[in-house]
Coordinates of N, CA and C in Angstrom, one line a residue:
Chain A
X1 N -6.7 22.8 9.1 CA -5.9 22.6 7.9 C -6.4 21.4 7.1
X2 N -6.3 21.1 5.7 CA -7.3 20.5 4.3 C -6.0 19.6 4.4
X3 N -6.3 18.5 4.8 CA -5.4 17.3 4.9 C -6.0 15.7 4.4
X4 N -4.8 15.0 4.2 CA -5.2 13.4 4.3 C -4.2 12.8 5.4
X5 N -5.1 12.2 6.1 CA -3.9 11.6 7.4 C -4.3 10.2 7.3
X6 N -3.0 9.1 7.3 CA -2.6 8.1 7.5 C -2.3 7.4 8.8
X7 N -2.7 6.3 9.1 CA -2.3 5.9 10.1 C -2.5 4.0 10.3
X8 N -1.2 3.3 10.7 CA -0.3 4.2 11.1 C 0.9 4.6 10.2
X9 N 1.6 4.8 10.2 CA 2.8 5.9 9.7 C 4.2 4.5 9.0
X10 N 4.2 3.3 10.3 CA 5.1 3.0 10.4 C 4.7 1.2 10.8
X11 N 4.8 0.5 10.1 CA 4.4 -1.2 10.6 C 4.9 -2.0 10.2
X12 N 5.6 -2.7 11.3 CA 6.1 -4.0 10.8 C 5.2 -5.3 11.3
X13 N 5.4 -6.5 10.7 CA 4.5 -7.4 11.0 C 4.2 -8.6 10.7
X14 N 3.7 -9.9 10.9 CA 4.0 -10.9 10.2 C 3.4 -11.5 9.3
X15 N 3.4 -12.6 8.3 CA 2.6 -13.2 7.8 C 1.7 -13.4 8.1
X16 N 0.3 -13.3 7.9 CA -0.7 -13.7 8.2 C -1.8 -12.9 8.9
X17 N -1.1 -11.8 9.7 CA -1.7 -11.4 10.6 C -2.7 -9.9 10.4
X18 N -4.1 -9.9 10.8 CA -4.8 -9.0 9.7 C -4.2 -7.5 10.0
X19 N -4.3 -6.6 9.5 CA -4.1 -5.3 9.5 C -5.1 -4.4 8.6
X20 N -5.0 -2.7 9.5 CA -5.8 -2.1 8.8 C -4.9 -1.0 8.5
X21 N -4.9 0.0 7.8 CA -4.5 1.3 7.3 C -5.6 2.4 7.1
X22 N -5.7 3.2 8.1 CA -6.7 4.3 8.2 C -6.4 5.1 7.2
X23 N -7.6 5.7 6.7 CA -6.9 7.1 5.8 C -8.6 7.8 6.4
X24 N -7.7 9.1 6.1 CA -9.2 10.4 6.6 C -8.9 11.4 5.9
X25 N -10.1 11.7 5.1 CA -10.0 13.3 4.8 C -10.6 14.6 4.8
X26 N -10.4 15.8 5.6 CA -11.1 16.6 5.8 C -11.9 17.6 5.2
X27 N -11.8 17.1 3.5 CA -12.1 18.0 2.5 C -13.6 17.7 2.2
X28 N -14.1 17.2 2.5 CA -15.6 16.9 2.0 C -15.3 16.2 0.8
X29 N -14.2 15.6 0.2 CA -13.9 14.9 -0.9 C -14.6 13.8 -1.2
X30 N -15.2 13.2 -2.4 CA -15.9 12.2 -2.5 C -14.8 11.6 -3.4
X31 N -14.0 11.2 -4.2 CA -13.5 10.3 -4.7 C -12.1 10.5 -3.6
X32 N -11.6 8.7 -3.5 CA -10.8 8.9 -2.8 C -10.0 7.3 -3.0
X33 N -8.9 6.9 -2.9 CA -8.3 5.7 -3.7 C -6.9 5.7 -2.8
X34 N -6.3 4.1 -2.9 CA -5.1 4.0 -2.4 C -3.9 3.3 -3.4
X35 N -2.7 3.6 -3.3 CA -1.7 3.7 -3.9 C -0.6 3.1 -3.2
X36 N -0.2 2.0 -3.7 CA 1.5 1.5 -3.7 C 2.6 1.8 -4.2
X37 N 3.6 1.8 -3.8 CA 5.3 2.6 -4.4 C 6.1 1.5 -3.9
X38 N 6.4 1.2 -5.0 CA 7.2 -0.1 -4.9 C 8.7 0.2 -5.8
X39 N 9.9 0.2 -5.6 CA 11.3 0.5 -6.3 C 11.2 -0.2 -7.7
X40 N 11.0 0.4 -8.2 CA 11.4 0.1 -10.1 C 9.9 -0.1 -10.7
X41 N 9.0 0.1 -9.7 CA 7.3 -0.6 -10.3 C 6.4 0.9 -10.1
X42 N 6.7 1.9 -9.7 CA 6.6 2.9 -9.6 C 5.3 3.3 -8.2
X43 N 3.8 3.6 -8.3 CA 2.8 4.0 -8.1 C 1.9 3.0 -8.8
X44 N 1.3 2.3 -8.2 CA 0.2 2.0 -8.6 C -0.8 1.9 -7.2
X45 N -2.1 1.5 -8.9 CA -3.1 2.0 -7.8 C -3.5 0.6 -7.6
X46 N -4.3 0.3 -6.3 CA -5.3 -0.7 -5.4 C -6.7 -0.7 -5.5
X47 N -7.2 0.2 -4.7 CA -8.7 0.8 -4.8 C -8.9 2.1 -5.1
X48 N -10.0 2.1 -5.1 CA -10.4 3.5 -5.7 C -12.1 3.7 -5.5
X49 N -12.8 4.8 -4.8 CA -14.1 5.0 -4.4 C -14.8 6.2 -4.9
X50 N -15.6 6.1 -5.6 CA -15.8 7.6 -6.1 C -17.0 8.2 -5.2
X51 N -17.8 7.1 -4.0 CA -18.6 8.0 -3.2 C -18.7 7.1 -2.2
X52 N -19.2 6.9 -1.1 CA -20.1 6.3 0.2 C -20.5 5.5 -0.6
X53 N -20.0 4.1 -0.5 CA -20.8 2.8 -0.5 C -20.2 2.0 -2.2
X54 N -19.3 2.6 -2.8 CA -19.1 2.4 -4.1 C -17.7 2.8 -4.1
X55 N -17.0 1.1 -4.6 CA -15.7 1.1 -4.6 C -15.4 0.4 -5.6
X56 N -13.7 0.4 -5.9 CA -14.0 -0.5 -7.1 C -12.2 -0.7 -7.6
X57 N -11.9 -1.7 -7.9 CA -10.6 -2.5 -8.3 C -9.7 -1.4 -9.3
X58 N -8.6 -1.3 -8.6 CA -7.4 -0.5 -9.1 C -6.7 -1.9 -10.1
X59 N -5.2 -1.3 -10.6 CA -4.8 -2.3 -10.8 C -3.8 -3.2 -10.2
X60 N -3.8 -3.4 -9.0 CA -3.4 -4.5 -8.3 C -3.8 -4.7 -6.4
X61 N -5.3 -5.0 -7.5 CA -6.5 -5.2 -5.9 C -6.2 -6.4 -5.2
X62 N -4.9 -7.5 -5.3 CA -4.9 -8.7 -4.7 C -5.0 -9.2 -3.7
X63 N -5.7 -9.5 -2.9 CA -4.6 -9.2 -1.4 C -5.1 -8.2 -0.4
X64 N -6.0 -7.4 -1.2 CA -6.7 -5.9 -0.5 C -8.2 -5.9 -0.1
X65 N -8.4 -5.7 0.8 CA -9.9 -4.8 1.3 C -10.3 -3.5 1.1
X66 N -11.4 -2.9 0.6 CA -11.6 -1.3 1.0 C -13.0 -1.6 1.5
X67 N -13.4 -0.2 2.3 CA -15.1 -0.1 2.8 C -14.9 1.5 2.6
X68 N -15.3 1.8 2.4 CA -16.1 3.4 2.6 C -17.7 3.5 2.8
X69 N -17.8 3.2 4.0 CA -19.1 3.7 5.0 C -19.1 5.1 5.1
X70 N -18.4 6.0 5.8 CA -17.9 7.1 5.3 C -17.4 8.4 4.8
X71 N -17.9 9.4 4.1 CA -17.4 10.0 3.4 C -15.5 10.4 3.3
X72 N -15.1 10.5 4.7 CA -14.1 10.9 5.4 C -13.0 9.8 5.4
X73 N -13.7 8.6 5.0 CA -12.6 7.6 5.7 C -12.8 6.5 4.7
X74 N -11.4 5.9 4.4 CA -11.4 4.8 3.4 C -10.4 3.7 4.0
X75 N -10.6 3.1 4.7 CA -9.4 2.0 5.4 C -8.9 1.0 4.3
X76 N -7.7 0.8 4.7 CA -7.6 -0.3 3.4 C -7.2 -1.3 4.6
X77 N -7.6 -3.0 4.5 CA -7.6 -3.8 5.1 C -6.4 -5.4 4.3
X78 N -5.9 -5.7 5.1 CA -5.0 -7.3 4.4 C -5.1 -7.8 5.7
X79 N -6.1 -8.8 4.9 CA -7.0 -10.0 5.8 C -5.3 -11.1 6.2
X80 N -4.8 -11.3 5.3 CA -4.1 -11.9 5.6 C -2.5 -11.4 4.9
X81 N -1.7 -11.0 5.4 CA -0.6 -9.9 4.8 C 0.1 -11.0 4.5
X82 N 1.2 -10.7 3.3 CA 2.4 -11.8 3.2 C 3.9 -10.8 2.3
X83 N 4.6 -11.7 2.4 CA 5.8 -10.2 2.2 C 6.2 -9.5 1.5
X84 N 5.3 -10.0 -0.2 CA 5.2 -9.2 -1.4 C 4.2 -8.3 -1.3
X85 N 3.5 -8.2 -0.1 CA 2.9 -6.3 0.3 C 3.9 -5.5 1.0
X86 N 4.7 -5.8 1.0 CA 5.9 -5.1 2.0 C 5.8 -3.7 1.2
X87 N 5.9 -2.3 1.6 CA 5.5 -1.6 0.1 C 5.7 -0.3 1.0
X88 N 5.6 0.7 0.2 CA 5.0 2.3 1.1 C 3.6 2.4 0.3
X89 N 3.0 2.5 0.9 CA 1.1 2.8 0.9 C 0.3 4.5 0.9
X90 N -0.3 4.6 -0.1 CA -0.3 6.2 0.0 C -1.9 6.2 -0.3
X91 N -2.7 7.2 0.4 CA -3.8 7.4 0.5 C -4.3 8.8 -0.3
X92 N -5.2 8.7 -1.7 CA -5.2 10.0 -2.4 C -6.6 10.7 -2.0
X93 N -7.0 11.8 -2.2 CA -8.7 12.1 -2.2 C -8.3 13.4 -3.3
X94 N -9.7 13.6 -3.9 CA -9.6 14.4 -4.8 C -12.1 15.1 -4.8
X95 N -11.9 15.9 -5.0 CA -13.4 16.4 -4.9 C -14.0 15.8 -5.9
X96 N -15.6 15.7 -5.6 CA -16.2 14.7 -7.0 C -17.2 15.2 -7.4
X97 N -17.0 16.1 -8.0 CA -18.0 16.6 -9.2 C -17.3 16.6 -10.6
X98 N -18.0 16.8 -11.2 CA -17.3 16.7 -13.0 C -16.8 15.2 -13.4
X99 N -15.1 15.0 -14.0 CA -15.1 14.0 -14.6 C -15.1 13.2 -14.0
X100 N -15.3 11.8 -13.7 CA -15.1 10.8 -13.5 C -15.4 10.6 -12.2
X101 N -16.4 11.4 -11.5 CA -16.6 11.4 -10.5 C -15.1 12.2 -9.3
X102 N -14.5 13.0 -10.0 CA -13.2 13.5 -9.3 C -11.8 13.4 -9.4
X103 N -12.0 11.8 -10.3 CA -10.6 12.0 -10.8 C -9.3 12.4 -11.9
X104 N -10.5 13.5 -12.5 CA -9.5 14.3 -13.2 C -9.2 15.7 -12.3
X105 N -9.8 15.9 -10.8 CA -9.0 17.0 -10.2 C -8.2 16.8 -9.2
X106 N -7.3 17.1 -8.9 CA -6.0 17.9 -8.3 C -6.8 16.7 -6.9
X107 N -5.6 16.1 -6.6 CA -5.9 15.1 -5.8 C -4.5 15.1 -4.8
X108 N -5.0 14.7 -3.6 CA -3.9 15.3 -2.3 C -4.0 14.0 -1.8
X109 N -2.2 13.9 -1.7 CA -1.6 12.7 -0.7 C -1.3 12.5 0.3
X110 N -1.9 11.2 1.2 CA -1.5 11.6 2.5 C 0.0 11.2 2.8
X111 N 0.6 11.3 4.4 CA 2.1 11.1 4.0 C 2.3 9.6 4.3
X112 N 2.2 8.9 3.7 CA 1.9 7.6 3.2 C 3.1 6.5 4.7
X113 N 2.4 5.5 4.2 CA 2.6 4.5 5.5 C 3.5 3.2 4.8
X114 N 4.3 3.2 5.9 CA 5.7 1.8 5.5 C 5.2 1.1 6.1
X115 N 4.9 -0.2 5.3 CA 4.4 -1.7 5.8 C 5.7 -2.7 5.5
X116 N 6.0 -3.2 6.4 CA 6.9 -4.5 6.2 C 6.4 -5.9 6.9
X117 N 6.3 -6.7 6.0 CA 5.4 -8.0 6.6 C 6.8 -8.8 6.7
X118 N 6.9 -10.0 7.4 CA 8.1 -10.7 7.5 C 7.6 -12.0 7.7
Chain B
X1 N -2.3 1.4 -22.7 CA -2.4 3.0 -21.5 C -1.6 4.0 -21.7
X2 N -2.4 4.9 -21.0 CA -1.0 6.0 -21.3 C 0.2 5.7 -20.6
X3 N 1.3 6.3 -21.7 CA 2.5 6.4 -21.2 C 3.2 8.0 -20.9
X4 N 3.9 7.6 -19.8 CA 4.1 8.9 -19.1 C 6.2 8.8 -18.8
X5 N 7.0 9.6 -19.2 CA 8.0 9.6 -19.7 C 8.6 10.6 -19.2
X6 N 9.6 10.8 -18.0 CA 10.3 11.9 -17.3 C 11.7 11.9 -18.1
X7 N 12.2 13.0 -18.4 CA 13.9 13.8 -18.4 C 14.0 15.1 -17.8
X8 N 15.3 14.6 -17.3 CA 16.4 13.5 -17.1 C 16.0 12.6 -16.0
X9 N 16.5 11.6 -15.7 CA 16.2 10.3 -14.8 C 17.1 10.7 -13.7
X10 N 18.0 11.3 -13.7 CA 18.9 11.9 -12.9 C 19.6 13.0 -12.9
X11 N 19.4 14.3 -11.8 CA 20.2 15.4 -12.0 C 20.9 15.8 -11.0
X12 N 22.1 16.0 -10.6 CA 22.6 16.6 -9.8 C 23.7 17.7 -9.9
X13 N 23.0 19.4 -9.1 CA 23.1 20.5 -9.2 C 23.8 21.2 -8.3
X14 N 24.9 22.0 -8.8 CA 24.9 22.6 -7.2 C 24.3 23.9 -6.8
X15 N 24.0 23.8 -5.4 CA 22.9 25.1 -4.8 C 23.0 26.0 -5.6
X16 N 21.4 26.9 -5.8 CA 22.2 28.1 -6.6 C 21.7 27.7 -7.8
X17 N 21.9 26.9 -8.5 CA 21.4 26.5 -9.9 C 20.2 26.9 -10.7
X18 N 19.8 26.5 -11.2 CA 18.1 26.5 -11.7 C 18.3 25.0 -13.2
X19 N 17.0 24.2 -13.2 CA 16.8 23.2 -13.9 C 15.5 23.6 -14.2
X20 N 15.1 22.7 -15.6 CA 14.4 22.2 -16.4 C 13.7 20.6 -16.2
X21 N 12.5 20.5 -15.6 CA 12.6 18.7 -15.8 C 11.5 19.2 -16.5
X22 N 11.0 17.7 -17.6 CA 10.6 17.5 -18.8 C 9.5 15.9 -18.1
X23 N 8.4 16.5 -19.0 CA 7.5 15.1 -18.8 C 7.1 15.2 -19.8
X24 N 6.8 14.2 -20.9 CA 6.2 13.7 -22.0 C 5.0 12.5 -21.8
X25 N 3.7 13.0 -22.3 CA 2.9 12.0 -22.1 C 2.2 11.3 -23.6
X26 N 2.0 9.9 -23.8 CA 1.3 9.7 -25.1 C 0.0 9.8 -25.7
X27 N -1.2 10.8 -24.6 CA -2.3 10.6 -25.0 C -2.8 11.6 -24.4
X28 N -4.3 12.2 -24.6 CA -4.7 13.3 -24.4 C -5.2 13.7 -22.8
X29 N -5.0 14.3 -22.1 CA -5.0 14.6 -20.7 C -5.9 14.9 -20.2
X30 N -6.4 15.0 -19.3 CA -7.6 15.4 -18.2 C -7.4 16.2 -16.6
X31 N -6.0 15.4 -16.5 CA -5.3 15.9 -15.5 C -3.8 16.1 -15.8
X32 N -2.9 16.9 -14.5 CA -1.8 16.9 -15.0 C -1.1 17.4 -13.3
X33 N -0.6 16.9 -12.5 CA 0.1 17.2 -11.6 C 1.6 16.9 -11.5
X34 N 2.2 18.1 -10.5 CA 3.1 17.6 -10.7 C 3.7 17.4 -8.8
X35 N 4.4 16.2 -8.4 CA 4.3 16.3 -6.9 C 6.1 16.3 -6.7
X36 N 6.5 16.3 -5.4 CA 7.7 16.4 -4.8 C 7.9 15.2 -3.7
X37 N 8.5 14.1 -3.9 CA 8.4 13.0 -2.8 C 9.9 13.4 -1.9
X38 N 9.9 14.2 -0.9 CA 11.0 13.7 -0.3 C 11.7 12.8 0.1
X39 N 12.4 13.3 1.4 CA 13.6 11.6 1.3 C 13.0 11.3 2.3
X40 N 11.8 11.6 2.9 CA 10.8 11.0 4.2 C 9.9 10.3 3.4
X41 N 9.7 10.1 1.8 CA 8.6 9.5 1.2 C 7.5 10.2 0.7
X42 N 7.4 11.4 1.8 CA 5.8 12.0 1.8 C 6.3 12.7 0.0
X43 N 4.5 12.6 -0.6 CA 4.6 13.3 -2.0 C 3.8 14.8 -1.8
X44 N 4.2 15.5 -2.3 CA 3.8 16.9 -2.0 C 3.7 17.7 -3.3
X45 N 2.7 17.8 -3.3 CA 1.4 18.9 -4.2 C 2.3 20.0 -4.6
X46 N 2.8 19.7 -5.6 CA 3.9 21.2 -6.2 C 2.6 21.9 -7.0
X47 N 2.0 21.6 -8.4 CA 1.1 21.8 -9.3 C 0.0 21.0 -9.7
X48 N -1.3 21.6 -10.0 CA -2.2 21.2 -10.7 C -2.5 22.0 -11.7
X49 N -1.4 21.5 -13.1 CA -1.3 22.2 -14.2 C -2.0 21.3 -15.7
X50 N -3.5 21.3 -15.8 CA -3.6 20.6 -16.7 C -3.3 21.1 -18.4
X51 N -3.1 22.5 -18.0 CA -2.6 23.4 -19.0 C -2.1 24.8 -18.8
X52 N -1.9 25.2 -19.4 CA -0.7 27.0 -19.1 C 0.2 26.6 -18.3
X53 N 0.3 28.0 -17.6 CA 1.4 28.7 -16.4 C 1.1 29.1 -15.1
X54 N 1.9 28.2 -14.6 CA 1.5 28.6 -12.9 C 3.1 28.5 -12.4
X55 N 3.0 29.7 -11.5 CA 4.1 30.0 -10.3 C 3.8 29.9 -8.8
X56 N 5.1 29.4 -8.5 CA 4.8 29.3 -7.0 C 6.5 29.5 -6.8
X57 N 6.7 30.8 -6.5 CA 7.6 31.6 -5.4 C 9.0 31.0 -6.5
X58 N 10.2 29.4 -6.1 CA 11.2 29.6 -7.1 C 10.7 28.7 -8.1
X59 N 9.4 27.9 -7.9 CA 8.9 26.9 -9.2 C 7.6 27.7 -9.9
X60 N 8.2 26.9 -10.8 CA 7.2 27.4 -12.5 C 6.9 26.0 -13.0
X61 N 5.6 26.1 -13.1 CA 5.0 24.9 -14.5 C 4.2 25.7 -15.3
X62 N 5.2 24.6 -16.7 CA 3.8 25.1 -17.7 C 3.5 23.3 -18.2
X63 N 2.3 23.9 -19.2 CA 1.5 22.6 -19.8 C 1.2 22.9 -21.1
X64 N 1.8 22.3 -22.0 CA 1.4 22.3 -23.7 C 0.5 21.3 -23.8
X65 N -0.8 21.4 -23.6 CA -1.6 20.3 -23.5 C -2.0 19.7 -25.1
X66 N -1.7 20.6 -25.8 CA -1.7 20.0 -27.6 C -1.0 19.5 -28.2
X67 N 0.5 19.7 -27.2 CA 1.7 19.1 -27.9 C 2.6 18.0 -26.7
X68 N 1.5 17.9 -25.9 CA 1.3 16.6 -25.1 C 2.9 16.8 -23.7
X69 N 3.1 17.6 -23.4 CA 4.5 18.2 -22.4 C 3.9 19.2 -21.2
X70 N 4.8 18.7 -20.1 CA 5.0 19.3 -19.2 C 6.4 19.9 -18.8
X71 N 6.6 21.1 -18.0 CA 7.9 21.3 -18.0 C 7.6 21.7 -16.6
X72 N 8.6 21.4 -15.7 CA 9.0 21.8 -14.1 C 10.1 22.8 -14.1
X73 N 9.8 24.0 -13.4 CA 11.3 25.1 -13.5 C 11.6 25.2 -12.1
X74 N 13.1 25.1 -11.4 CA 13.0 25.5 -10.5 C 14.2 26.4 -10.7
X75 N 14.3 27.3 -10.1 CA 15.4 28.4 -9.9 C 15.7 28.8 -8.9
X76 N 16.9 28.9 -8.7 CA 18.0 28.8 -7.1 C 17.8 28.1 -6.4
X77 N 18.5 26.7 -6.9 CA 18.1 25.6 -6.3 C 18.1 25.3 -4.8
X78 N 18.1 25.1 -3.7 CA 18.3 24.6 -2.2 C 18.5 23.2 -2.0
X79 N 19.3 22.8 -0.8 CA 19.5 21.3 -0.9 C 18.0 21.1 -0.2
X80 N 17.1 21.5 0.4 CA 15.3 21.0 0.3 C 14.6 20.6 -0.9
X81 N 15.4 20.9 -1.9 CA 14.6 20.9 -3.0 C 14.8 19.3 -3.9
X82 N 15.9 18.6 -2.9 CA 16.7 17.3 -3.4 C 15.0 16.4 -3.0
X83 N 15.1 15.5 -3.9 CA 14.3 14.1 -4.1 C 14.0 13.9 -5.0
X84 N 12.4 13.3 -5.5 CA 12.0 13.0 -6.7 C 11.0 13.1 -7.4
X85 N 11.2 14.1 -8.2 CA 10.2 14.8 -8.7 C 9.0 13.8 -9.9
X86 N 7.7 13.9 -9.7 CA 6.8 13.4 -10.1 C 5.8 13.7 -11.3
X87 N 5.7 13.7 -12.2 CA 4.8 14.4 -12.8 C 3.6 13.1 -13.0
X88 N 2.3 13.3 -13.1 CA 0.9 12.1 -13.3 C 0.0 12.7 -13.9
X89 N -0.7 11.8 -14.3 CA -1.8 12.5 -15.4 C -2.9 11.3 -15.3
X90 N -4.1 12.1 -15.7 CA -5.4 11.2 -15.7 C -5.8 11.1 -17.4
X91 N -5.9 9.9 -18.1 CA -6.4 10.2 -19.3 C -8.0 10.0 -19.2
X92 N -8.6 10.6 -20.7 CA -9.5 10.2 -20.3 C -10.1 8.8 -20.8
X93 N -11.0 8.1 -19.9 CA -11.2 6.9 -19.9 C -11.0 6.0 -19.0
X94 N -10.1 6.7 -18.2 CA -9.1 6.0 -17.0 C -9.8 6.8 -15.6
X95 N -9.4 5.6 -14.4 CA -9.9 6.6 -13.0 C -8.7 6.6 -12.5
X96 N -7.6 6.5 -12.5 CA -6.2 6.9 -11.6 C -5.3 7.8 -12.1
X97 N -4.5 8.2 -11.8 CA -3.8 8.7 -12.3 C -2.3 7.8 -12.7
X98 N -2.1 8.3 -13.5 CA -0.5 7.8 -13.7 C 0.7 8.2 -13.5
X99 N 1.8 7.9 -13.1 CA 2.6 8.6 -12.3 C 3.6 8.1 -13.9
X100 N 4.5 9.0 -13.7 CA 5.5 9.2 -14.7 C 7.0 8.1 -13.9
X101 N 8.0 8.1 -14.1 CA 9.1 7.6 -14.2 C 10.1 8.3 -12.9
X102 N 9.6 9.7 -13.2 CA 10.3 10.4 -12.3 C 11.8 11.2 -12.7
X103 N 12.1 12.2 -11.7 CA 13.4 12.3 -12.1 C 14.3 12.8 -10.5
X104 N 15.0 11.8 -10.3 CA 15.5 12.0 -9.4 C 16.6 13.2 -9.1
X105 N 16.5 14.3 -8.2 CA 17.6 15.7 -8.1 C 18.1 15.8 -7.1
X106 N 19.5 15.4 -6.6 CA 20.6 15.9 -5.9 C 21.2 17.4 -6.0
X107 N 20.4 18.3 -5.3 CA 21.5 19.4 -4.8 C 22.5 19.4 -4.1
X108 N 23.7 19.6 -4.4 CA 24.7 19.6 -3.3 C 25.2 21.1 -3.0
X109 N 25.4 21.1 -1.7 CA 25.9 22.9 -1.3 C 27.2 22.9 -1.5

């Protein structure tokens, strides 16, 4: 099944302490980017990678890590969490040929991960 | 940036129904989806309509991609169908998509 899986699903946690957020996807997809949902601030975006080795600032990269080594997998990292990332986290991929390297096609969410830092 | 503009902000139907939601966007498109977040959070791939007509079983999208609108149809509504519907778009010039405002729908049986 053509999925994005998240993991983990569910974290709580404290100030300071590092964390990762796995994302995988099994589409052979080359662009692929992560997403915060925050009440009244809507979706925004963090990172965003349009291939292996090449990533690049969303709009609110503060606070964030990405690597994409590869293809399949984009972890997002908070070297040091604090409790205005408290958020639900959502992981997109989309195929990369044509515009923008992929981001003008039909792009699939994974089922996104609750972080609470305290 | 583009601006991306959902109606109604709030609907609540009872089962059985059928609605209209409305997305208005200010600038010319590249993409156009439209997703379903339930009340578990997950967002779910209803359409990738960056223009015309597409059906899927009780939902309908279309896309006036010249007169800058999207419309969401659902008919015979089910209380599954309750959360918060999403419309986003890619303009061009931009790498993300933008998520619209939303429109939140309560079915009740």
């Amino acid at each position: 099944e053509a999925q994005v899986t998240q993991n983990p699903r569910y974290l709580i946690t404290v100030t300071g302490k590092k964390l990762t957020v796995t994302c995988s996807q099994n589409m052979n997809h080359e662009y692929m980017s992560w997403y915060r949902q925050d009440p009244g601030l809507g979706l925004r975006q963090i990172y965003y990678s349009m291939n292996v080795e090449v990533t690049d600032k969303g709009d609110v990269p503060e606070g964030y890590k990405v690597s994409r080594k590869e293809k399949r997998n984009f972890p997002l990292i908070l070297e040091s969490p604090s409790p205005n990332q408290t958020s639900l986290y959502f992981c997109a991929s989309s195929r990369g040929q044509g515009w923008r390297g992929g981001v003008g096609y039909e792009q699939y969410f994974g089922p996104g991960t609750r972080l609470t830092v305290t | 940036g583009i601006q991306v503009e959902q109606s109604p902000p709030d609907l609540i139907l009872q089962e059985g129904a059928n609605s209209t939601l409305r997305c208005n966007f200010s600038d010319s498109v590249n993409n156009l989806q439209w997703f379903h977040q339930n009340p578990w959070g997950q967002l779910i791939n209803l359409f990738y309509i960056p223009s015309g007509t597409k059906q899927n079983g009780r939902l309908s999208a279309t896309t006036v991609a010249t007169e800058r609108y999207s419309l969401l149809y659902i008919s015979s509504s089910q209380t599954t169908d309750s959360g918060v519907y999403f419309c986003a778009v890619v303009d061009f010039g931009n790498e993300k998509l933008t998520f619209g405002t939303g429109t939140r729908l309560t079915i009740i049986p």
